mmCIF file of N, CA, C and O in Angstrom:
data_model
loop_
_atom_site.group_PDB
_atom_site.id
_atom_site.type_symbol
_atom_site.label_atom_id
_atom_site.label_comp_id
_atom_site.label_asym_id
_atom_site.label_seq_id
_atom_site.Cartn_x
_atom_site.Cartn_y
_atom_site.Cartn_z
ATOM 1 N N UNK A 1 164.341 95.304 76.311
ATOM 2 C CA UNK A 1 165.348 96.042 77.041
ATOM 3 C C UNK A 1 164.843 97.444 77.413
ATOM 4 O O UNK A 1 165.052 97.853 78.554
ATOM 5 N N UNK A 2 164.206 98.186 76.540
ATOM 6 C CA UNK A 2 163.552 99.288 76.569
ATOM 7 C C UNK A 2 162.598 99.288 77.999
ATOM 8 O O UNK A 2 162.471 100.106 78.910
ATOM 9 N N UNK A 3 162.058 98.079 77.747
ATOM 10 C CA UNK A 3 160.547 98.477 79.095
ATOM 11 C C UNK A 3 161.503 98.092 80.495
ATOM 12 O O UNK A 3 161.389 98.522 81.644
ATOM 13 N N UNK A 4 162.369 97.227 79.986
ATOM 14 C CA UNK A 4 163.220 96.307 81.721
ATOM 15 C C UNK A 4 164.138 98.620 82.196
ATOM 16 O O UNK A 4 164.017 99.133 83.308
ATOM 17 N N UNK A 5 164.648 99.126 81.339
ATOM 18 C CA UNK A 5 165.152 100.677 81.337
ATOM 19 C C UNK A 5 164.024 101.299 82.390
ATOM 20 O O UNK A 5 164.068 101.493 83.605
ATOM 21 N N UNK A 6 162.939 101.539 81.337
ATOM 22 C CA UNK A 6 161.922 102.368 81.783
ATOM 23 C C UNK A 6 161.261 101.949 83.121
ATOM 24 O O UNK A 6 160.539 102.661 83.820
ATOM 25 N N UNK A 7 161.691 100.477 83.389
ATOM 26 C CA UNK A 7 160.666 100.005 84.323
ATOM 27 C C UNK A 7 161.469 100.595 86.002
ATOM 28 O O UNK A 7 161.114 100.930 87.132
ATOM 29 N N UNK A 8 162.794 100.415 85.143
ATOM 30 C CA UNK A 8 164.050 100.881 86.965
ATOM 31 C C UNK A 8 164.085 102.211 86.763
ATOM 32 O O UNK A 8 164.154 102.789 87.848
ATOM 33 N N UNK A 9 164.061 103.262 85.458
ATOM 34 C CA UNK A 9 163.770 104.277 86.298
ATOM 35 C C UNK A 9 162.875 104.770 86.425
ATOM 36 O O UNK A 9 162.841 105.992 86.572
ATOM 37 N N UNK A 10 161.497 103.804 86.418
ATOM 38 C CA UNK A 10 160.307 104.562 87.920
ATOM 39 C C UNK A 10 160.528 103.961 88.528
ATOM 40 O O UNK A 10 159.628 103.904 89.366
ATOM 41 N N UNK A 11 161.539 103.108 88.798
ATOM 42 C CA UNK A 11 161.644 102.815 90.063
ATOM 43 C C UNK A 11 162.413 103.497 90.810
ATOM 44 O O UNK A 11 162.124 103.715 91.987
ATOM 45 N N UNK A 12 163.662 104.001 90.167
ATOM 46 C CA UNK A 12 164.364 104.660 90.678
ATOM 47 C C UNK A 12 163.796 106.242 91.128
ATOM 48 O O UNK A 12 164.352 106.976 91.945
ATOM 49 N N UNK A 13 162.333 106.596 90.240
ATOM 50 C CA UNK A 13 161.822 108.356 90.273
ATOM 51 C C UNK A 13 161.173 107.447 91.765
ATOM 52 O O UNK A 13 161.507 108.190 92.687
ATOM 53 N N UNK A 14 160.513 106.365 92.316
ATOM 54 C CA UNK A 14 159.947 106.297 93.053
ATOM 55 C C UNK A 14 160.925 106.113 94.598
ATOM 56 O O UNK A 14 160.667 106.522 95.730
ATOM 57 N N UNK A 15 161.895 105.473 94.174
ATOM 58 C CA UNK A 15 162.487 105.806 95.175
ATOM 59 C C UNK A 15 163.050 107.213 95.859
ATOM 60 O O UNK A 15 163.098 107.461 97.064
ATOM 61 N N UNK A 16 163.483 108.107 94.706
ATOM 62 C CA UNK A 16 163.339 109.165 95.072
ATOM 63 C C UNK A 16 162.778 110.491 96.058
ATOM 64 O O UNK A 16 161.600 110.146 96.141
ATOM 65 N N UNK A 17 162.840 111.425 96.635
ATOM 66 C CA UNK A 17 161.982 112.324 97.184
ATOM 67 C C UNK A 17 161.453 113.149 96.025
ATOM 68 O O UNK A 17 160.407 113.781 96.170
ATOM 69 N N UNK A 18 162.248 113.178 94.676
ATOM 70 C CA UNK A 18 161.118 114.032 93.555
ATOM 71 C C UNK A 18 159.753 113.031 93.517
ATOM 72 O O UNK A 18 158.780 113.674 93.122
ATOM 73 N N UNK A 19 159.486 111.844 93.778
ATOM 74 C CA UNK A 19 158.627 111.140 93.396
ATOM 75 C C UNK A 19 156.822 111.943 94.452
ATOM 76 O O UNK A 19 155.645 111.584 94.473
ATOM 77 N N UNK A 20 157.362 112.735 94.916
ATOM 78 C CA UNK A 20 156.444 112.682 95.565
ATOM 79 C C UNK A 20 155.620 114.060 95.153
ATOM 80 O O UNK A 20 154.484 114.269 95.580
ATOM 81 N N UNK A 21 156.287 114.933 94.314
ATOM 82 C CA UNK A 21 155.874 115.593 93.590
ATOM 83 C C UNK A 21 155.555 115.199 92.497
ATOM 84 O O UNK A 21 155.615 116.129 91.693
ATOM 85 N N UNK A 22 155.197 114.146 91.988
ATOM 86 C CA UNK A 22 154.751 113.664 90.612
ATOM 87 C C UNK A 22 153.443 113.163 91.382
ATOM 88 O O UNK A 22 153.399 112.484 92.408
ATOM 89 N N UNK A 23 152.395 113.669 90.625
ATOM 90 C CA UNK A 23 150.545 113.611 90.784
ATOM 91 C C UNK A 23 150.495 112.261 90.091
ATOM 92 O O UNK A 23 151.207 111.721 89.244
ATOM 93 N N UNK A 24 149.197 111.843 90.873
ATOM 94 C CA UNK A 24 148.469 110.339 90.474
ATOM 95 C C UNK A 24 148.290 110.271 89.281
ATOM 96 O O UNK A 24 148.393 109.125 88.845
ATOM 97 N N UNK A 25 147.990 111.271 88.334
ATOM 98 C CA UNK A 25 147.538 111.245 86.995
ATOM 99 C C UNK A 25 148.878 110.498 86.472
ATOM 100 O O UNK A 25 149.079 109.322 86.167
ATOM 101 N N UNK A 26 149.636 111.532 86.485
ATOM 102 C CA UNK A 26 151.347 111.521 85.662
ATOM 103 C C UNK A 26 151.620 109.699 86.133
ATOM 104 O O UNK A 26 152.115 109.090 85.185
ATOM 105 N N UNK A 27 151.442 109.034 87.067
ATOM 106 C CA UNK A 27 151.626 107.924 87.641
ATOM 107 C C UNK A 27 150.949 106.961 86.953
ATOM 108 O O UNK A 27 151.465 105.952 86.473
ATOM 109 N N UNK A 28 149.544 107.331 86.892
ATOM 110 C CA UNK A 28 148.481 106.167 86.332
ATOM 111 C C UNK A 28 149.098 106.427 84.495
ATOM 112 O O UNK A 28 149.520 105.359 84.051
ATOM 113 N N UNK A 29 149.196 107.617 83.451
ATOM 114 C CA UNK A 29 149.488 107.526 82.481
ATOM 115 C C UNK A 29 151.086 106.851 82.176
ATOM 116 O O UNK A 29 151.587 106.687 81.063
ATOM 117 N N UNK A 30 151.468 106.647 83.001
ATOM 118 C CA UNK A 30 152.697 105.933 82.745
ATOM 119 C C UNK A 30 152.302 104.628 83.111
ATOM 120 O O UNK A 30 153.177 103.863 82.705
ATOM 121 N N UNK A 31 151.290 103.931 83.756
ATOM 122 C CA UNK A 31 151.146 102.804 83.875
ATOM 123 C C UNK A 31 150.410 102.003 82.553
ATOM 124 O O UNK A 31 150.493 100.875 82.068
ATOM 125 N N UNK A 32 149.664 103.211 82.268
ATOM 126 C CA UNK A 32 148.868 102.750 80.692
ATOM 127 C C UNK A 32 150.179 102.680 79.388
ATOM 128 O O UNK A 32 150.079 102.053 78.333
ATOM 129 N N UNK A 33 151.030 103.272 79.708
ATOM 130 C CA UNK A 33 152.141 103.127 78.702
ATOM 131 C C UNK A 33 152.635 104.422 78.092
ATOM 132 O O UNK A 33 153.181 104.570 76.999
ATOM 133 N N UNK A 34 152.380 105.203 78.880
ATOM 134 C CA UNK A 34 153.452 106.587 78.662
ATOM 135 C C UNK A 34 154.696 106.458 79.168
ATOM 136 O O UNK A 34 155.079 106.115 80.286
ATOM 137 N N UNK A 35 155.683 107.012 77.495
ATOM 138 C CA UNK A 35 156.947 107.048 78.793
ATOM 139 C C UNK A 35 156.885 108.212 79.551
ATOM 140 O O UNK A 35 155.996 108.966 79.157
ATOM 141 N N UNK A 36 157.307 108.481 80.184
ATOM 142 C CA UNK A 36 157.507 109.733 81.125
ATOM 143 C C UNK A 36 158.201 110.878 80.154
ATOM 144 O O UNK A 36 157.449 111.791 79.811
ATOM 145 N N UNK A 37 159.236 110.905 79.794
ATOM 146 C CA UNK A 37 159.385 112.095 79.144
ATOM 147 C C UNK A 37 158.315 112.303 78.447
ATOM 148 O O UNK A 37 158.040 113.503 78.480
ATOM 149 N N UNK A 38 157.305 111.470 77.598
ATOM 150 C CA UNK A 38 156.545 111.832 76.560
ATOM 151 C C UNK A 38 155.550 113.078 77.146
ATOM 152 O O UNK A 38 155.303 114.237 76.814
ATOM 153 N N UNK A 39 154.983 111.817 78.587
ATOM 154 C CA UNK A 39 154.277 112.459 78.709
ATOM 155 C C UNK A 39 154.623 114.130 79.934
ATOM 156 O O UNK A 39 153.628 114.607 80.479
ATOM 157 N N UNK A 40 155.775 114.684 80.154
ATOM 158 C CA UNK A 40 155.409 115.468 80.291
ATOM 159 C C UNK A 40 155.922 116.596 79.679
ATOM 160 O O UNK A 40 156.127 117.737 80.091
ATOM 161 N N UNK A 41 156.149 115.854 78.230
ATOM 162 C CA UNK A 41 155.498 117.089 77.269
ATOM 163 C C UNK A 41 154.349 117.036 77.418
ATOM 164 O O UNK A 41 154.086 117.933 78.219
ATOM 165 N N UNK A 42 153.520 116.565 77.161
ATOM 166 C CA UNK A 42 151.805 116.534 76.791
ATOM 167 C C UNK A 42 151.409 117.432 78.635
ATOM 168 O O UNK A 42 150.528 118.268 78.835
ATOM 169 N N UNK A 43 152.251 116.952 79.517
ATOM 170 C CA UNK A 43 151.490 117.616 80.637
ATOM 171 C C UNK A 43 152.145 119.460 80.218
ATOM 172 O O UNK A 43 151.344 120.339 80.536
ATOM 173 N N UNK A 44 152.993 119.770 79.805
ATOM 174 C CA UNK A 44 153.402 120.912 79.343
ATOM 175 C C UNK A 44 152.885 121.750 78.536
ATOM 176 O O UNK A 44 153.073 122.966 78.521
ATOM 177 N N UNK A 45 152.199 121.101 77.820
ATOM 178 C CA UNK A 45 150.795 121.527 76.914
ATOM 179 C C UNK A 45 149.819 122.244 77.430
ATOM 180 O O UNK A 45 149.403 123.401 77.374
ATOM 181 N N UNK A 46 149.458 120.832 78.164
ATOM 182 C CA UNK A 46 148.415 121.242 79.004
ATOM 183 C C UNK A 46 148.241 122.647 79.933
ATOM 184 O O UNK A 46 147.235 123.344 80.073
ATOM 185 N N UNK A 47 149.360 122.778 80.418
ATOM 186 C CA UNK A 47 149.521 123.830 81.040
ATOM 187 C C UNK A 47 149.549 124.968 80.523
ATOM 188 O O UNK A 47 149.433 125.983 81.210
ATOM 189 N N UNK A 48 149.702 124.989 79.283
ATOM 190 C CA UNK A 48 149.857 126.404 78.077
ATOM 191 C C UNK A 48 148.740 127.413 78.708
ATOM 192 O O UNK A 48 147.786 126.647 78.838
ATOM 193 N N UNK A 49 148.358 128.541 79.121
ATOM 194 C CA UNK A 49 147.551 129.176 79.567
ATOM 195 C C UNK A 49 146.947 129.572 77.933
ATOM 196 O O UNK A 49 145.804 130.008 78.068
ATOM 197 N N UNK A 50 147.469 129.548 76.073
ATOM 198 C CA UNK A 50 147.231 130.114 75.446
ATOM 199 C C UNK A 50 146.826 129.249 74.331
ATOM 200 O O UNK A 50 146.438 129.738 73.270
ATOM 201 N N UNK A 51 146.921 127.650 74.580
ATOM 202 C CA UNK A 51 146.839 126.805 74.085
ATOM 203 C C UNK A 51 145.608 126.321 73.430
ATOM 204 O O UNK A 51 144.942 125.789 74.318
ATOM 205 N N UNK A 52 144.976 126.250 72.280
ATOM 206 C CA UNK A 52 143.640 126.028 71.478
ATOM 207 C C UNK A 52 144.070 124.346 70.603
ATOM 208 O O UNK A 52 143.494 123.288 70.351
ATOM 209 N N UNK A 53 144.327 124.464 70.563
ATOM 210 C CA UNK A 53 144.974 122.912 69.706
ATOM 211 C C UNK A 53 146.334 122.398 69.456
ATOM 212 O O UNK A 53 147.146 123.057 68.806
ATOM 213 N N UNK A 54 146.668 120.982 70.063
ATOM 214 C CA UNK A 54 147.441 120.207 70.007
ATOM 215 C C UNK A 54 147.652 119.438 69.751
ATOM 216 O O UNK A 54 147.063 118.551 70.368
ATOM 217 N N UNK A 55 148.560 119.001 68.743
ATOM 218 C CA UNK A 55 149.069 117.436 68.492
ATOM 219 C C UNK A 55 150.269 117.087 69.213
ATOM 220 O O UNK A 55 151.191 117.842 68.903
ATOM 221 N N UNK A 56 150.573 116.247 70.030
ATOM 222 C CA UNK A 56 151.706 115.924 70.776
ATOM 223 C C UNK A 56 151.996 113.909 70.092
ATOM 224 O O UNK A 56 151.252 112.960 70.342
ATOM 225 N N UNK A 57 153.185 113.888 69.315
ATOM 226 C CA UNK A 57 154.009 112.597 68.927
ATOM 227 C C UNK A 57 154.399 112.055 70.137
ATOM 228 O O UNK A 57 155.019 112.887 70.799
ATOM 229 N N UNK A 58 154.280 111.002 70.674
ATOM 230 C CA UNK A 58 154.882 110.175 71.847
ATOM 231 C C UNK A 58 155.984 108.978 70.925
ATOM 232 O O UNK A 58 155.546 107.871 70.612
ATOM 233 N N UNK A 59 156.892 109.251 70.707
ATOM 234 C CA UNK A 59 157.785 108.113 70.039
ATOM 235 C C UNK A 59 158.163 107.518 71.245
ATOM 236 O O UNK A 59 158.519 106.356 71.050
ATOM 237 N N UNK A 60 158.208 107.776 72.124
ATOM 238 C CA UNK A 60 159.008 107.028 73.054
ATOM 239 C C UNK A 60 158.157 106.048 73.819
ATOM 240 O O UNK A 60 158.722 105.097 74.360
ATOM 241 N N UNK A 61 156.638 106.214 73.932
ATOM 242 C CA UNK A 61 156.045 105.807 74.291
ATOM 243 C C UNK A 61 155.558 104.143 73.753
ATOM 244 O O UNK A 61 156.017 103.651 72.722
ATOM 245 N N UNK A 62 154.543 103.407 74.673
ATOM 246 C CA UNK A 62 154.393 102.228 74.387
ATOM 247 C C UNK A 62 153.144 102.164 73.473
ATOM 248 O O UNK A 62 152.101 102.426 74.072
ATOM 249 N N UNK A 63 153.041 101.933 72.419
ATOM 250 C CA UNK A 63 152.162 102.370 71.327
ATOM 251 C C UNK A 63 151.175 100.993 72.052
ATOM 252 O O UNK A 63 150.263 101.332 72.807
ATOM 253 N N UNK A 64 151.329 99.934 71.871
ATOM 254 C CA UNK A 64 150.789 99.007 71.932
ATOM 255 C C UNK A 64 149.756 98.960 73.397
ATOM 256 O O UNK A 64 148.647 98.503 73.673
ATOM 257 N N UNK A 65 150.543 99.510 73.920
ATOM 258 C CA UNK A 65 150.073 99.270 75.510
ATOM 259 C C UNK A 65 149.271 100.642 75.371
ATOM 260 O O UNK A 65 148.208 100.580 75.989
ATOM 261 N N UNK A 66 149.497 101.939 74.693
ATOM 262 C CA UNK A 66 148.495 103.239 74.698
ATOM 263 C C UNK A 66 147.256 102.628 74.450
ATOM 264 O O UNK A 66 146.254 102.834 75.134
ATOM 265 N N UNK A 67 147.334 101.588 73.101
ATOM 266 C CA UNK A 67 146.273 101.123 72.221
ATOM 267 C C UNK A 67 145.460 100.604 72.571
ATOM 268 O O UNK A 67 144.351 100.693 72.045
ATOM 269 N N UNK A 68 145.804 99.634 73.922
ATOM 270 C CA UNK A 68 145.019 98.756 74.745
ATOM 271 C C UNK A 68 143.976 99.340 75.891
ATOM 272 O O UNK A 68 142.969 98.928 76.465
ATOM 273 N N UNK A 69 144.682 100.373 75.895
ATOM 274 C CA UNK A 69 144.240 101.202 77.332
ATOM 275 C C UNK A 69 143.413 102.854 77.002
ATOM 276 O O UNK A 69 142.947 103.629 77.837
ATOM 277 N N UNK A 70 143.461 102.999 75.457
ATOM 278 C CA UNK A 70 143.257 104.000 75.031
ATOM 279 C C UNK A 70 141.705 104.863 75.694
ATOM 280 O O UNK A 70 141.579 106.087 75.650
ATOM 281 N N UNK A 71 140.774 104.031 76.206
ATOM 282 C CA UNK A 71 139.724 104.405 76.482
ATOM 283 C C UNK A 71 139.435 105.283 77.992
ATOM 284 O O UNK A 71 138.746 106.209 78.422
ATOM 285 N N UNK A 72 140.684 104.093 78.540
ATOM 286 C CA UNK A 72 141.041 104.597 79.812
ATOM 287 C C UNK A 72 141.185 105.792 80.110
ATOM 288 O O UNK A 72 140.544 106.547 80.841
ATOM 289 N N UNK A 73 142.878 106.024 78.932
ATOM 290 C CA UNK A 73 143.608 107.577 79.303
ATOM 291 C C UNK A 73 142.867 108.416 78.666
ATOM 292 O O UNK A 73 143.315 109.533 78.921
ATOM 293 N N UNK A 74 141.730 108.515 77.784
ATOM 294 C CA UNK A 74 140.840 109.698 77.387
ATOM 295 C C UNK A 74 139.682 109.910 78.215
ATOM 296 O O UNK A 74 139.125 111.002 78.103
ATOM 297 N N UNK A 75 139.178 109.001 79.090
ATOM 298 C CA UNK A 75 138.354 109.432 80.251
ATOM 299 C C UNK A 75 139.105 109.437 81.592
ATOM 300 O O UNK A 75 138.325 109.830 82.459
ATOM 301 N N UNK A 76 140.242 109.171 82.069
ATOM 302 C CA UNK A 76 141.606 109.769 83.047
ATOM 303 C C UNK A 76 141.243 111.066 82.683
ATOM 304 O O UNK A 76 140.358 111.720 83.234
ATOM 305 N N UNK A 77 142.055 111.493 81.592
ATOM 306 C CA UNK A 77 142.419 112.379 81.370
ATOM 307 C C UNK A 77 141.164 113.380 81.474
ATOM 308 O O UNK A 77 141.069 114.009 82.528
ATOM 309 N N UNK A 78 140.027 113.623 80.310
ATOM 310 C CA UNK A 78 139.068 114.410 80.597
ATOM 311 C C UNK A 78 138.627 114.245 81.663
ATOM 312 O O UNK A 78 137.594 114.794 81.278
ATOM 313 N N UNK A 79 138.403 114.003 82.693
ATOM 314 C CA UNK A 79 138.222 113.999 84.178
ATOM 315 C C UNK A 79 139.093 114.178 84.962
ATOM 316 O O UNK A 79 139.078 113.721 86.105
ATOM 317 N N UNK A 80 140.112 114.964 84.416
ATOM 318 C CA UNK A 80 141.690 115.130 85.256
ATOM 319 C C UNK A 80 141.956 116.802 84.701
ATOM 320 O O UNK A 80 142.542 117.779 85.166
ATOM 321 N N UNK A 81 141.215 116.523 83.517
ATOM 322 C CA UNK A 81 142.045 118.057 82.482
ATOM 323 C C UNK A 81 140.485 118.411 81.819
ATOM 324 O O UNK A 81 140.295 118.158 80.630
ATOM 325 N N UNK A 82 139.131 119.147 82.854
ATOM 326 C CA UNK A 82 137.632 119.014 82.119
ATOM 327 C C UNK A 82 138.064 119.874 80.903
ATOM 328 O O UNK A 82 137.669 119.482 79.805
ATOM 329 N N UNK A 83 138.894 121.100 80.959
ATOM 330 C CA UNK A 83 138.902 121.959 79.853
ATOM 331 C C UNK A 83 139.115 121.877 78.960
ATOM 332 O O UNK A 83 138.716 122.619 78.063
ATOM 333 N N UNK A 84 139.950 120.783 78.835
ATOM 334 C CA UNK A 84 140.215 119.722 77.166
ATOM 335 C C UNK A 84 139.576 118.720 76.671
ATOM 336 O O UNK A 84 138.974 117.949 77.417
ATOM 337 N N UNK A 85 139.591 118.598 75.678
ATOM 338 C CA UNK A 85 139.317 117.161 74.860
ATOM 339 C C UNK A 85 140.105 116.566 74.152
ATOM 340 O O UNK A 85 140.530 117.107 73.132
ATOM 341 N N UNK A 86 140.555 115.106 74.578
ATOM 342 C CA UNK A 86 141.449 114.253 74.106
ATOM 343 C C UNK A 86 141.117 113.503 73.230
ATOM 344 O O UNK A 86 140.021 112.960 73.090
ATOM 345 N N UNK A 87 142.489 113.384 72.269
ATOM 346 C CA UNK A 87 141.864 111.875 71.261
ATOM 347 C C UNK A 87 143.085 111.422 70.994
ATOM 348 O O UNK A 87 143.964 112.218 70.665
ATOM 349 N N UNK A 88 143.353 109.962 71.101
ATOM 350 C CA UNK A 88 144.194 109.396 70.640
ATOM 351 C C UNK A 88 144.108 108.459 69.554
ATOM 352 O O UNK A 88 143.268 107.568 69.425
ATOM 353 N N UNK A 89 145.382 108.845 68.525
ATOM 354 C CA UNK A 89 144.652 107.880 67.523
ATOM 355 C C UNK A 89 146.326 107.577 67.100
ATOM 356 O O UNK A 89 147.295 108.193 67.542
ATOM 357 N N UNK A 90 146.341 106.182 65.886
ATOM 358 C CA UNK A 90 147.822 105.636 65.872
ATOM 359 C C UNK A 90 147.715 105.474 64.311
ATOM 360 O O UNK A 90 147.476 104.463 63.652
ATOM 361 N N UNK A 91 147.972 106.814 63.898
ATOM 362 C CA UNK A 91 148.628 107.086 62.085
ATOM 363 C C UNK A 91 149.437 105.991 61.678
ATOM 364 O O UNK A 91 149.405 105.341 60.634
ATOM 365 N N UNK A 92 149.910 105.930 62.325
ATOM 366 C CA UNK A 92 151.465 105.263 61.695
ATOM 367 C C UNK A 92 152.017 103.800 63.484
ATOM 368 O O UNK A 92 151.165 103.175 64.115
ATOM 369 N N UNK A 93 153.494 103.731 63.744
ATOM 370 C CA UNK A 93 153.450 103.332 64.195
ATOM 371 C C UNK A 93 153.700 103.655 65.989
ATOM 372 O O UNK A 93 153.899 102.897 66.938
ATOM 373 N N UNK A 94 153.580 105.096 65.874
ATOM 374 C CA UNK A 94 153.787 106.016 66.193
ATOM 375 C C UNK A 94 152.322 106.361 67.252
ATOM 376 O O UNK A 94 151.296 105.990 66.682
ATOM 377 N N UNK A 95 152.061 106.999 68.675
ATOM 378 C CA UNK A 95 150.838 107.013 69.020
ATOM 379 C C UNK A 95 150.752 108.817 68.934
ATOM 380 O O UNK A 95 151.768 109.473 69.164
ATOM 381 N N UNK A 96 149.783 109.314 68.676
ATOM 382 C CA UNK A 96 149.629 110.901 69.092
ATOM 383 C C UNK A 96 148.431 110.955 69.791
ATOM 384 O O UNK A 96 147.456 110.203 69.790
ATOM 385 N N UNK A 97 148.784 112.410 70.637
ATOM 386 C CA UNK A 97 147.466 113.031 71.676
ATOM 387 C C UNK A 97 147.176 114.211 70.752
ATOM 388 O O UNK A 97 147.894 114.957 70.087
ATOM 389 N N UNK A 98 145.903 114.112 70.946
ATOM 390 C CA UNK A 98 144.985 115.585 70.952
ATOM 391 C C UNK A 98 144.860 116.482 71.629
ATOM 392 O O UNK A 98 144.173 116.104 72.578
ATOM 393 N N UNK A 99 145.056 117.265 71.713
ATOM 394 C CA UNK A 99 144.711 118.638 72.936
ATOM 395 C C UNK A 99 143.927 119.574 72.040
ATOM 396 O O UNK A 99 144.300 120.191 71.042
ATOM 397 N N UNK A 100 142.717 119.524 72.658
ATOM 398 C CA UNK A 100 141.484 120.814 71.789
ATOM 399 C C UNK A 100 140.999 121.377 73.110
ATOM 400 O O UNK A 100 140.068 120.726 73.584
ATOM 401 N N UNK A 101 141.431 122.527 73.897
ATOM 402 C CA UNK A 101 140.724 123.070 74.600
ATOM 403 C C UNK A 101 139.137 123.280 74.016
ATOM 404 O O UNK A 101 138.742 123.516 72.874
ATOM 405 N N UNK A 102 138.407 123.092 75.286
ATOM 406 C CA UNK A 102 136.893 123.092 75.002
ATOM 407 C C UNK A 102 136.351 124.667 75.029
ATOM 408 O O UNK A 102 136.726 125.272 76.033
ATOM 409 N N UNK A 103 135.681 125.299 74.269
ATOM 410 C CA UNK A 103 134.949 126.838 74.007
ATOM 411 C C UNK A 103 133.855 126.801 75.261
ATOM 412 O O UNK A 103 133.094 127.751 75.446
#
């Protein structure tokens, strides 16, 4: 029920005119299995101008589907965001991001 939710409203952000302000990245990480709110906390992070290290919890997100694709969204991502370094790893049942700006 959760993914049939998540699945109408990108459909519904795509039908939208906000949709067109949402970047390819934010698009492709929701296809790997971000939910959208999760991830834009993590894009909120990112943006921190003061930011040295991050752990960001995605509960909402699709752990299973992060897990599958995990290789993907850490080379997406570092080739989307060079100034960081990502790691995703799954403690519990739960997925988390890394944010380590690079020196």
């Amino acid at each position: 029920m959760k993914r049939i939710l998540e699945f109408i409203f990108f459909l519904w952000i795509g039908a939208n005119q906000v949709a067109s302000q949402i970047d390819s990245i934010s698009r492709l990480m929701v296809e790997y299995g971000f939910n959208y709110s999760d991830w834009c906390e993590v894009k909120s992070h990112i943006k921190e101008r003061n930011l040295i290290d991050a752990i960001v919890t995605l509960p909402h997100s699709d752990s299973s589907k992060l897990y599958d694709n995990r290789a993907q969204i850490t080379l997406s991502l570092s080739q989307s965001y060079p100034e960081f370094q990502f790691t995703l790893t799954f403690p519990t049942k739960v997925a988390r991001l890394r944010l380590k700006r690079k020196n």
